[in-house]
Amino acid sequence: MSEQKKKTVFSGIRPTGPAHLGNYAGAMRNWVLLQDKYKCFYSIVTWHALSSEYQNSKIIKEYTLEMAIDLLSIGLDPEECVLFVQSDVKEHAELHLLLSMVTPLPWVERVPTFKDMQKELADRDINTYGYLGYPVLQTADIILYKAEIVPVGEDQAAHLELAREITRRFNRLFGHIFPEPQIMLTETPRLAGTDGRKMSKSFGNAIYLKDRPEVIKAKIAPMVTDTRRQRRSDAGEPNDCPAFTLHNAFVEKERREELAQACRTAGIGCLDCKKVVIESLIHLFEPYREKRTKLEGNPDLVWGTLEQGNARARKAAQKTMAEVRAAIGI
Ligand code: TRP
Ligand code: SF4
């Protein structure tokens, strides 16, 4: 496809820790799949991380490098896509400010994630002006590049709906500058962590992309399974098995169906069933581990790659902001 015909994609990821399998299956894997079909802007959104981690702000830079290494190691190609750091492109902040002028307060107060996250992150004080503006900043991220497509999981649907509303309002007030961004719902298989709850860094139950093969084994082997299977001879139901959420994401369909059948007829033991996904994961992330080892030893190279991405993003952002300033008239 010719360069001009490619639609623009934008997505962001918060640098709040090393990437785990949930992040990979929910977002990162898709970023790689989209990179040659679209003009992709992918951002490590440091200011979004700061909105909840401001009491521990120094860690964000370290996590930015970690996230860049994770992304490059799973196969993001910095020639194909623009991989950059949000806070290195100051236009995000300017557009966020301008959008905040036209965003009615009830619109942001209504976003369900605002109250949900306050509960989930109860140990942090996120009852702040900045956190309320989280989805407005997200809107700025997206439309700064005139992105038409935003690949995200279901949890971001409310933010995307708000982004569309803000975009419409801006266009009505100042002239049609921005396309209305469309959500591209990526299938986000809900991955269970080692304790059976949702995989999350804050629950301490995550399997990280950078885990060594021994660690992957040690984490999955004792993982919670369907409680019906007290004995090897008891039949089970894969749909009620936390471990099987990993199979759903990482074992190919045919093999997975065989295992599901075997589980339902007590034809396989849980450890043997888990071994299949352990082996797939070890195999799948072999090239990742190789690439990561190289990049870990050369952080300057990674920062340099991000710098190049920042410069490309800045160029696009500056072009948009010139139009925006002219439209507003100040
Ligand atoms: N809020 C998103 C998340 O938590 C991250 C994000 C920030 C984002 N800006 C974005 C995603 C713009 C898509 C587009 O996952
Ligand atoms: Fe889960 Fe597999 Fe055991 Fe069935 S056999 S309960 S799917 S681990």
mmCIF file of C-alpha atoms and ligand atoms in Angstrom:
data_model
loop_
_atom_site.group_PDB
_atom_site.id
_atom_site.type_symbol
_atom_site.label_atom_id
_atom_site.label_comp_id
_atom_site.label_asym_id
_atom_site.label_seq_id
_atom_site.Cartn_x
_atom_site.Cartn_y
_atom_site.Cartn_z
ATOM 1 C CA MET A 1 0.000 0.000 0.000
ATOM 2 C CA SER A 2 1.323 3.455 -0.804
ATOM 3 C CA GLU A 3 2.391 5.681 2.069
ATOM 4 C CA GLN A 4 -0.400 8.255 1.560
ATOM 5 C CA LYS A 5 -3.170 5.695 1.569
ATOM 6 C CA LYS A 6 -2.209 4.254 4.905
ATOM 7 C CA LYS A 7 -4.490 5.306 7.715
ATOM 8 C CA THR A 8 -2.974 6.646 10.900
ATOM 9 C CA VAL A 9 -3.033 4.596 14.074
ATOM 10 C CA PHE A 10 -2.217 5.826 17.551
ATOM 11 C CA SER A 11 -1.847 3.873 20.748
ATOM 12 C CA GLY A 12 -0.177 4.397 24.087
ATOM 13 C CA ILE A 13 1.145 2.294 26.909
ATOM 14 C CA ARG A 14 1.931 3.435 30.454
ATOM 15 C CA PRO A 15 5.441 2.760 31.708
ATOM 16 C CA THR A 16 4.547 1.516 35.165
ATOM 17 C CA GLY A 17 6.575 -1.696 35.241
ATOM 18 C CA PRO A 18 7.978 -4.468 33.097
ATOM 19 C CA ALA A 19 5.498 -5.855 30.588
ATOM 20 C CA HIS A 20 3.622 -9.019 31.541
ATOM 21 C CA LEU A 21 1.727 -11.547 29.456
ATOM 22 C CA GLY A 22 -1.525 -9.641 29.979
ATOM 23 C CA ASN A 23 -0.023 -6.485 28.478
ATOM 24 C CA TYR A 24 1.391 -8.542 25.645
ATOM 25 C CA ALA A 25 -1.814 -10.382 24.742
ATOM 26 C CA GLY A 26 -3.981 -7.304 25.256
ATOM 27 C CA ALA A 27 -2.033 -4.624 23.405
ATOM 28 C CA MET A 28 1.603 -5.122 22.513
ATOM 29 C CA ARG A 29 1.122 -8.147 20.275
ATOM 30 C CA ASN A 30 -1.334 -6.133 18.207
ATOM 31 C CA TRP A 31 0.979 -3.198 17.830
ATOM 32 C CA VAL A 32 3.404 -5.437 15.990
ATOM 33 C CA LEU A 33 0.664 -6.819 13.730
ATOM 34 C CA LEU A 34 -0.505 -3.344 12.705
ATOM 35 C CA GLN A 35 2.817 -1.698 12.091
ATOM 36 C CA ASP A 36 3.166 -2.350 8.380
ATOM 37 C CA LYS A 37 -0.490 -1.934 7.426
ATOM 38 C CA TYR A 38 -0.907 1.511 8.970
ATOM 39 C CA LYS A 39 1.082 4.600 9.761
ATOM 40 C CA CYS A 40 1.531 3.844 13.426
ATOM 41 C CA PHE A 41 2.408 6.183 16.260
ATOM 42 C CA TYR A 42 3.109 4.285 19.441
ATOM 43 C CA SER A 43 3.819 6.227 22.579
ATOM 44 C CA ILE A 44 5.210 5.384 25.975
ATOM 45 C CA VAL A 45 2.895 7.672 27.888
ATOM 46 C CA THR A 46 5.033 8.985 30.737
ATOM 47 C CA TRP A 47 2.618 11.727 31.790
ATOM 48 C CA HIS A 48 -0.208 9.224 32.111
ATOM 49 C CA ALA A 49 2.084 7.156 34.306
ATOM 50 C CA LEU A 50 2.871 10.258 36.350
ATOM 51 C CA SER A 51 -0.811 10.901 36.998
ATOM 52 C CA SER A 52 -0.919 7.880 39.298
ATOM 53 C CA GLU A 53 2.774 7.492 40.202
ATOM 54 C CA TYR A 54 3.692 11.094 41.026
ATOM 55 C CA GLN A 55 4.748 10.109 44.526
ATOM 56 C CA ASN A 56 7.379 7.850 43.003
ATOM 57 C CA SER A 57 8.160 9.823 39.866
ATOM 58 C CA LYS A 58 11.834 8.864 39.540
ATOM 59 C CA ILE A 59 10.954 5.296 38.607
ATOM 60 C CA ILE A 60 9.142 6.358 35.421
ATOM 61 C CA LYS A 61 12.303 6.982 33.438
ATOM 62 C CA GLU A 62 13.647 3.543 34.284
ATOM 63 C CA TYR A 63 10.337 1.961 33.303
ATOM 64 C CA THR A 64 10.341 3.935 30.049
ATOM 65 C CA LEU A 65 13.610 2.285 29.065
ATOM 66 C CA GLU A 66 12.257 -1.104 30.205
ATOM 67 C CA MET A 67 9.102 -0.654 28.147
ATOM 68 C CA ALA A 68 11.064 0.433 25.083
ATOM 69 C CA ILE A 69 13.256 -2.661 25.419
ATOM 70 C CA ASP A 70 10.177 -4.856 25.812
ATOM 71 C CA LEU A 71 8.514 -3.325 22.749
ATOM 72 C CA LEU A 72 11.559 -3.496 20.519
ATOM 73 C CA SER A 73 12.270 -7.047 21.645
ATOM 74 C CA ILE A 74 8.821 -8.357 20.719
ATOM 75 C CA GLY A 75 9.378 -7.041 17.207
ATOM 76 C CA LEU A 76 8.339 -3.414 16.943
ATOM 77 C CA ASP A 77 10.384 -2.013 14.128
ATOM 78 C CA PRO A 78 11.331 1.638 14.719
ATOM 79 C CA GLU A 79 11.686 2.105 10.962
ATOM 80 C CA GLU A 80 8.129 0.937 10.340
ATOM 81 C CA CYS A 81 6.406 2.733 13.191
ATOM 82 C CA VAL A 82 7.078 5.849 15.215
ATOM 83 C CA LEU A 83 7.948 4.768 18.745
ATOM 84 C CA PHE A 84 8.340 7.722 21.079
ATOM 85 C CA VAL A 85 8.077 9.129 24.582
ATOM 86 C CA GLN A 86 5.017 11.294 25.254
ATOM 87 C CA SER A 87 6.728 13.796 27.570
ATOM 88 C CA ASP A 88 9.459 14.412 24.992
ATOM 89 C CA VAL A 89 6.873 15.887 22.645
ATOM 90 C CA LYS A 90 5.616 18.927 24.552
ATOM 91 C CA GLU A 91 2.808 19.517 22.063
ATOM 92 C CA HIS A 92 0.842 16.825 23.936
ATOM 93 C CA ALA A 93 0.720 19.141 26.942
ATOM 94 C CA GLU A 94 -0.281 22.169 24.923
ATOM 95 C CA LEU A 95 -3.091 20.373 23.132
ATOM 96 C CA HIS A 96 -4.250 18.867 26.420
ATOM 97 C CA LEU A 97 -4.502 22.375 27.874
ATOM 98 C CA LEU A 98 -6.451 23.653 24.895
ATOM 99 C CA LEU A 99 -8.823 20.667 24.923
ATOM 100 C CA SER A 100 -9.408 21.167 28.640
ATOM 101 C CA MET A 101 -10.894 24.587 27.837
ATOM 102 C CA VAL A 102 -13.653 23.047 25.753
ATOM 103 C CA THR A 103 -14.326 19.895 27.770
ATOM 104 C CA PRO A 104 -17.387 20.254 30.003
ATOM 105 C CA LEU A 105 -16.643 19.148 33.556
ATOM 106 C CA PRO A 106 -19.522 16.620 33.724
ATOM 107 C CA TRP A 107 -18.069 14.776 30.732
ATOM 108 C CA VAL A 108 -14.910 13.882 32.605
ATOM 109 C CA GLU A 109 -16.617 13.347 35.935
ATOM 110 C CA ARG A 110 -18.878 10.800 34.285
ATOM 111 C CA VAL A 111 -16.039 8.609 32.962
ATOM 112 C CA PRO A 112 -16.419 5.370 34.925
ATOM 113 C CA THR A 113 -12.690 4.660 35.111
ATOM 114 C CA PHE A 114 -12.147 7.752 37.258
ATOM 115 C CA LYS A 115 -13.985 6.274 40.234
ATOM 116 C CA ASP A 116 -13.002 2.667 39.451
ATOM 117 C CA MET A 117 -9.315 3.469 39.404
ATOM 118 C CA GLN A 118 -9.582 5.387 42.657
ATOM 119 C CA LYS A 119 -10.773 2.153 44.213
ATOM 120 C CA GLU A 120 -8.214 -0.040 42.469
ATOM 121 C CA LEU A 121 -5.329 2.268 43.298
ATOM 122 C CA ALA A 122 -6.553 2.916 46.823
ATOM 123 C CA ASP A 123 -2.985 3.142 48.114
ATOM 124 C CA ARG A 124 -2.316 6.195 45.923
ATOM 125 C CA ASP A 125 -4.014 9.542 46.174
ATOM 126 C CA ILE A 126 -5.365 10.055 42.688
ATOM 127 C CA ASN A 127 -8.133 12.432 43.625
ATOM 128 C CA THR A 128 -6.341 15.085 41.614
ATOM 129 C CA TYR A 129 -6.979 17.584 38.872
ATOM 130 C CA GLY A 130 -4.390 15.794 36.729
ATOM 131 C CA TYR A 131 -6.016 12.423 37.128
ATOM 132 C CA LEU A 132 -9.434 13.806 36.259
ATOM 133 C CA GLY A 133 -7.858 15.046 33.038
ATOM 134 C CA TYR A 134 -6.403 11.634 32.199
ATOM 135 C CA PRO A 135 -8.828 10.950 29.322
ATOM 136 C CA VAL A 136 -8.454 14.520 28.029
ATOM 137 C CA LEU A 137 -4.709 14.000 27.785
ATOM 138 C CA GLN A 138 -5.416 10.699 26.065
ATOM 139 C CA THR A 139 -7.602 12.543 23.561
ATOM 140 C CA ALA A 140 -4.771 14.999 22.903
ATOM 141 C CA ASP A 141 -2.372 12.071 22.321
ATOM 142 C CA ILE A 142 -4.608 10.618 19.665
ATOM 143 C CA ILE A 143 -5.757 13.653 17.700
ATOM 144 C CA LEU A 144 -2.361 15.374 17.771
ATOM 145 C CA TYR A 145 -1.440 12.896 15.009
ATOM 146 C CA LYS A 146 -4.905 13.052 13.435
ATOM 147 C CA ALA A 147 -5.138 9.361 14.148
ATOM 148 C CA GLU A 148 -8.211 7.650 12.752
ATOM 149 C CA ILE A 149 -7.784 4.310 14.448
ATOM 150 C CA VAL A 150 -6.999 3.520 18.064
ATOM 151 C CA PRO A 151 -6.340 -0.124 18.868
ATOM 152 C CA VAL A 152 -7.162 -0.678 22.535
ATOM 153 C CA GLY A 153 -8.921 -3.144 24.773
ATOM 154 C CA GLU A 154 -12.485 -2.976 26.011
ATOM 155 C CA ASP A 155 -11.377 -1.190 29.206
ATOM 156 C CA GLN A 156 -10.563 1.897 27.134
ATOM 157 C CA ALA A 157 -13.937 2.140 25.368
ATOM 158 C CA ALA A 158 -15.249 4.915 27.637
ATOM 159 C CA HIS A 159 -12.094 6.962 27.055
ATOM 160 C CA LEU A 160 -12.458 6.594 23.305
ATOM 161 C CA GLU A 161 -16.101 7.634 23.440
ATOM 162 C CA LEU A 162 -15.077 10.764 25.327
ATOM 163 C CA ALA A 163 -12.260 11.400 22.845
ATOM 164 C CA ARG A 164 -14.783 11.377 20.034
ATOM 165 C CA GLU A 165 -17.063 13.797 21.868
ATOM 166 C CA ILE A 166 -14.255 16.216 22.637
ATOM 167 C CA THR A 167 -13.071 16.012 19.036
ATOM 168 C CA ARG A 168 -16.545 16.809 17.718
ATOM 169 C CA ARG A 169 -16.850 19.747 20.102
ATOM 170 C CA PHE A 170 -13.458 21.118 19.098
ATOM 171 C CA ASN A 171 -14.266 20.771 15.404
ATOM 172 C CA ARG A 172 -17.616 22.495 15.841
ATOM 173 C CA LEU A 173 -16.039 25.413 17.681
ATOM 174 C CA PHE A 174 -12.911 25.936 15.628
ATOM 175 C CA GLY A 175 -13.396 24.266 12.270
ATOM 176 C CA HIS A 176 -12.931 20.748 11.099
ATOM 177 C CA ILE A 177 -9.311 19.954 11.912
ATOM 178 C CA PHE A 178 -9.470 16.480 13.379
ATOM 179 C CA PRO A 179 -10.886 13.184 12.181
ATOM 180 C CA GLU A 180 -13.018 11.455 14.800
ATOM 181 C CA PRO A 181 -10.898 8.622 16.123
ATOM 182 C CA GLN A 182 -12.378 5.135 15.846
ATOM 183 C CA ILE A 183 -11.796 2.452 18.406
ATOM 184 C CA MET A 184 -10.325 -0.768 17.024
ATOM 185 C CA LEU A 185 -11.311 -3.215 19.708
ATOM 186 C CA THR A 186 -8.522 -5.668 20.139
ATOM 187 C CA GLU A 187 -9.550 -8.977 21.508
ATOM 188 C CA THR A 188 -8.265 -8.978 25.028
ATOM 189 C CA PRO A 189 -8.341 -12.448 26.385
ATOM 190 C CA ARG A 190 -8.668 -11.980 30.119
ATOM 191 C CA LEU A 191 -5.536 -13.561 31.462
ATOM 192 C CA ALA A 192 -5.459 -14.983 34.941
ATOM 193 C CA GLY A 193 -2.369 -14.545 37.051
ATOM 194 C CA THR A 194 -0.723 -17.317 39.037
ATOM 195 C CA ASP A 195 -3.246 -16.973 41.899
ATOM 196 C CA GLY A 196 -6.278 -17.143 39.601
ATOM 197 C CA ARG A 197 -7.140 -13.429 39.860
ATOM 198 C CA LYS A 198 -6.728 -11.086 36.893
ATOM 199 C CA MET A 199 -3.063 -10.819 35.916
ATOM 200 C CA SER A 200 -1.783 -7.537 37.263
ATOM 201 C CA LYS A 201 1.516 -6.194 38.448
ATOM 202 C CA SER A 202 -0.128 -4.853 41.610
ATOM 203 C CA PHE A 203 -1.438 -8.306 42.598
ATOM 204 C CA GLY A 204 2.060 -9.801 42.392
ATOM 205 C CA ASN A 205 0.696 -12.637 40.239
ATOM 206 C CA ALA A 206 2.119 -11.694 36.854
ATOM 207 C CA ILE A 207 4.295 -13.615 34.442
ATOM 208 C CA TYR A 208 6.688 -11.175 32.799
ATOM 209 C CA LEU A 209 7.928 -11.323 29.228
ATOM 210 C CA LYS A 210 11.441 -11.169 30.577
ATOM 211 C CA ASP A 211 10.984 -14.144 32.921
ATOM 212 C CA ARG A 212 13.554 -16.850 32.208
ATOM 213 C CA PRO A 213 12.250 -20.274 31.093
ATOM 214 C CA GLU A 214 12.844 -21.705 34.612
ATOM 215 C CA VAL A 215 10.803 -18.877 36.099
ATOM 216 C CA ILE A 216 7.964 -19.389 33.614
ATOM 217 C CA LYS A 217 7.873 -23.070 34.598
ATOM 218 C CA ALA A 218 8.041 -22.334 38.295
ATOM 219 C CA LYS A 219 5.180 -19.849 38.058
ATOM 220 C CA ILE A 220 2.798 -21.886 35.880
ATOM 221 C CA ALA A 221 3.308 -25.399 37.294
ATOM 222 C CA PRO A 222 1.608 -24.643 40.645
ATOM 223 C CA MET A 223 -1.011 -22.369 39.099
ATOM 224 C CA VAL A 224 -4.646 -22.639 40.181
ATOM 225 C CA THR A 225 -6.786 -24.954 37.996
ATOM 226 C CA ASP A 226 -10.442 -25.947 37.832
ATOM 227 C CA THR A 227 -11.401 -26.932 41.373
ATOM 228 C CA ARG A 228 -13.417 -29.888 40.064
ATOM 229 C CA ARG A 229 -10.167 -31.710 39.422
ATOM 230 C CA GLN A 230 -9.303 -32.837 42.935
ATOM 231 C CA ARG A 231 -7.938 -36.122 41.656
ATOM 232 C CA ARG A 232 -6.344 -37.050 38.355
ATOM 233 C CA SER A 233 -9.456 -39.131 37.555
ATOM 234 C CA ASP A 234 -11.866 -36.167 38.019
ATOM 235 C CA ALA A 235 -13.019 -34.490 34.827
ATOM 236 C CA GLY A 236 -12.612 -30.730 34.548
ATOM 237 C CA GLU A 237 -13.895 -27.748 32.608
ATOM 238 C CA PRO A 238 -11.249 -25.609 30.862
ATOM 239 C CA ASN A 239 -13.564 -22.603 30.801
ATOM 240 C CA ASP A 240 -13.428 -22.570 34.596
ATOM 241 C CA CYS A 241 -9.682 -23.037 34.748
ATOM 242 C CA PRO A 242 -7.443 -20.009 35.376
ATOM 243 C CA ALA A 243 -4.428 -21.785 33.874
ATOM 244 C CA PHE A 244 -6.348 -22.411 30.675
ATOM 245 C CA THR A 245 -6.691 -18.643 30.070
ATOM 246 C CA LEU A 246 -3.005 -18.887 29.150
ATOM 247 C CA HIS A 247 -3.743 -21.680 26.683
ATOM 248 C CA ASN A 248 -6.448 -19.502 25.148
ATOM 249 C CA ALA A 249 -3.914 -16.776 24.473
ATOM 250 C CA PHE A 250 -0.796 -18.769 23.647
ATOM 251 C CA VAL A 251 -1.598 -22.253 22.380
ATOM 252 C CA GLU A 252 -2.794 -22.745 18.823
ATOM 253 C CA LYS A 253 -6.434 -23.601 18.379
ATOM 254 C CA GLU A 254 -6.206 -27.238 17.345
ATOM 255 C CA ARG A 255 -3.887 -28.230 20.138
ATOM 256 C CA ARG A 256 -5.974 -26.244 22.594
ATOM 257 C CA GLU A 257 -9.162 -28.034 21.597
ATOM 258 C CA GLU A 258 -7.478 -31.403 22.054
ATOM 259 C CA LEU A 259 -6.417 -30.394 25.540
ATOM 260 C CA ALA A 260 -9.871 -29.077 26.403
ATOM 261 C CA GLN A 261 -11.383 -32.373 25.319
ATOM 262 C CA ALA A 262 -8.819 -34.320 27.325
ATOM 263 C CA CYS A 263 -9.548 -32.196 30.393
ATOM 264 C CA ARG A 264 -13.286 -32.853 30.132
ATOM 265 C CA THR A 265 -12.706 -36.600 29.995
ATOM 266 C CA ALA A 266 -9.932 -36.705 32.600
ATOM 267 C CA GLY A 267 -7.676 -37.863 29.810
ATOM 268 C CA ILE A 268 -4.795 -35.655 30.843
ATOM 269 C CA GLY A 269 -3.270 -34.485 34.109
ATOM 270 C CA CYS A 270 -3.096 -30.788 34.894
ATOM 271 C CA LEU A 271 0.677 -30.696 34.957
ATOM 272 C CA ASP A 272 0.882 -32.238 31.486
ATOM 273 C CA CYS A 273 -1.717 -29.806 30.263
ATOM 274 C CA LYS A 274 0.242 -26.872 31.696
ATOM 275 C CA LYS A 275 3.457 -28.168 30.173
ATOM 276 C CA VAL A 276 2.000 -27.468 26.741
ATOM 277 C CA VAL A 277 1.538 -23.784 27.454
ATOM 278 C CA ILE A 278 4.855 -23.560 29.273
ATOM 279 C CA GLU A 279 6.583 -24.931 26.185
ATOM 280 C CA SER A 280 4.708 -22.575 23.835
ATOM 281 C CA LEU A 281 5.651 -19.582 25.943
ATOM 282 C CA ILE A 282 9.283 -20.574 26.183
ATOM 283 C CA HIS A 283 9.377 -21.078 22.442
ATOM 284 C CA LEU A 284 7.401 -17.934 21.568
ATOM 285 C CA PHE A 285 9.633 -15.663 23.611
ATOM 286 C CA GLU A 286 12.952 -17.142 22.546
ATOM 287 C CA PRO A 287 13.687 -14.432 19.939
ATOM 288 C CA TYR A 288 12.435 -11.853 22.437
ATOM 289 C CA ARG A 289 14.954 -12.975 25.058
ATOM 290 C CA GLU A 290 17.766 -12.874 22.535
ATOM 291 C CA LYS A 291 16.922 -9.357 21.396
ATOM 292 C CA ARG A 292 16.396 -8.174 24.970
ATOM 293 C CA THR A 293 19.813 -9.408 26.050
ATOM 294 C CA LYS A 294 21.392 -7.310 23.296
ATOM 295 C CA LEU A 295 19.390 -4.184 24.058
ATOM 296 C CA GLU A 296 19.804 -4.431 27.830
ATOM 297 C CA GLY A 297 23.532 -4.250 27.307
ATOM 298 C CA ASN A 298 23.171 -1.124 25.193
ATOM 299 C CA PRO A 299 20.760 1.365 26.775
ATOM 300 C CA ASP A 300 22.262 4.243 24.787
ATOM 301 C CA LEU A 301 21.173 2.553 21.592
ATOM 302 C CA VAL A 302 17.625 2.280 22.935
ATOM 303 C CA TRP A 303 17.525 5.923 24.062
ATOM 304 C CA GLY A 304 18.869 6.862 20.622
ATOM 305 C CA THR A 305 16.069 4.929 18.930
ATOM 306 C CA LEU A 306 13.526 6.726 21.106
ATOM 307 C CA GLU A 307 15.157 10.076 20.256
ATOM 308 C CA GLN A 308 14.650 9.365 16.568
ATOM 309 C CA GLY A 309 11.031 8.475 17.219
ATOM 310 C CA ASN A 310 10.590 11.640 19.295
ATOM 311 C CA ALA A 311 11.891 13.742 16.411
ATOM 312 C CA ARG A 312 9.487 12.147 13.932
ATOM 313 C CA ALA A 313 6.551 12.522 16.314
ATOM 314 C CA ARG A 314 7.479 16.134 17.043
ATOM 315 C CA LYS A 315 7.452 16.978 13.370
ATOM 316 C CA ALA A 316 3.914 15.679 12.915
ATOM 317 C CA ALA A 317 2.784 17.259 16.190
ATOM 318 C CA GLN A 318 4.167 20.683 15.305
ATOM 319 C CA LYS A 319 2.342 20.648 12.012
ATOM 320 C CA THR A 320 -0.971 19.947 13.732
ATOM 321 C CA MET A 321 -0.371 22.549 16.425
ATOM 322 C CA ALA A 322 0.289 25.259 13.859
ATOM 323 C CA GLU A 323 -3.181 24.557 12.454
ATOM 324 C CA VAL A 324 -4.733 24.441 15.904
ATOM 325 C CA ARG A 325 -3.245 27.746 17.014
ATOM 326 C CA ALA A 326 -4.378 29.414 13.808
ATOM 327 C CA ALA A 327 -7.897 28.029 14.232
ATOM 328 C CA ILE A 328 -8.175 29.259 17.814
ATOM 329 C CA GLY A 329 -6.565 32.556 16.938
ATOM 330 C CA ILE A 330 -4.042 32.946 19.731
HETATM 331 N N1 TRP B 1 -5.091 4.916 28.881
HETATM 332 C C1 TRP B 1 -4.385 3.913 28.118
HETATM 333 C C2 TRP B 1 -4.228 2.663 28.986
HETATM 334 O O1 TRP B 1 -4.241 2.743 30.189
HETATM 335 C C3 TRP B 1 -3.022 4.384 27.684
HETATM 336 C C4 TRP B 1 -3.104 5.508 26.698
HETATM 337 C C5 TRP B 1 -2.723 6.785 26.890
HETATM 338 C C6 TRP B 1 -3.614 5.419 25.372
HETATM 339 N N2 TRP B 1 -2.928 7.529 25.783
HETATM 340 C C7 TRP B 1 -3.467 6.735 24.823
HETATM 341 C C8 TRP B 1 -4.145 4.388 24.613
HETATM 342 C C9 TRP B 1 -3.907 6.997 23.548
HETATM 343 C C10 TRP B 1 -4.589 4.672 23.321
HETATM 344 C C11 TRP B 1 -4.461 5.972 22.787
HETATM 345 O O2 TRP B 1 -4.068 1.593 28.445
HETATM 346 FE FE1 SF4 B 2 -6.998 -26.668 33.617
HETATM 347 FE FE2 SF4 B 2 -5.702 -28.176 31.889
HETATM 348 FE FE3 SF4 B 2 -6.113 -29.013 34.400
HETATM 349 FE FE4 SF4 B 2 -8.132 -28.863 32.711
HETATM 350 S S1 SF4 B 2 -6.337 -30.211 32.534
HETATM 351 S S2 SF4 B 2 -8.134 -28.151 34.815
HETATM 352 S S3 SF4 B 2 -7.596 -27.061 31.518
HETATM 353 S S4 SF4 B 2 -4.864 -27.290 33.748
#
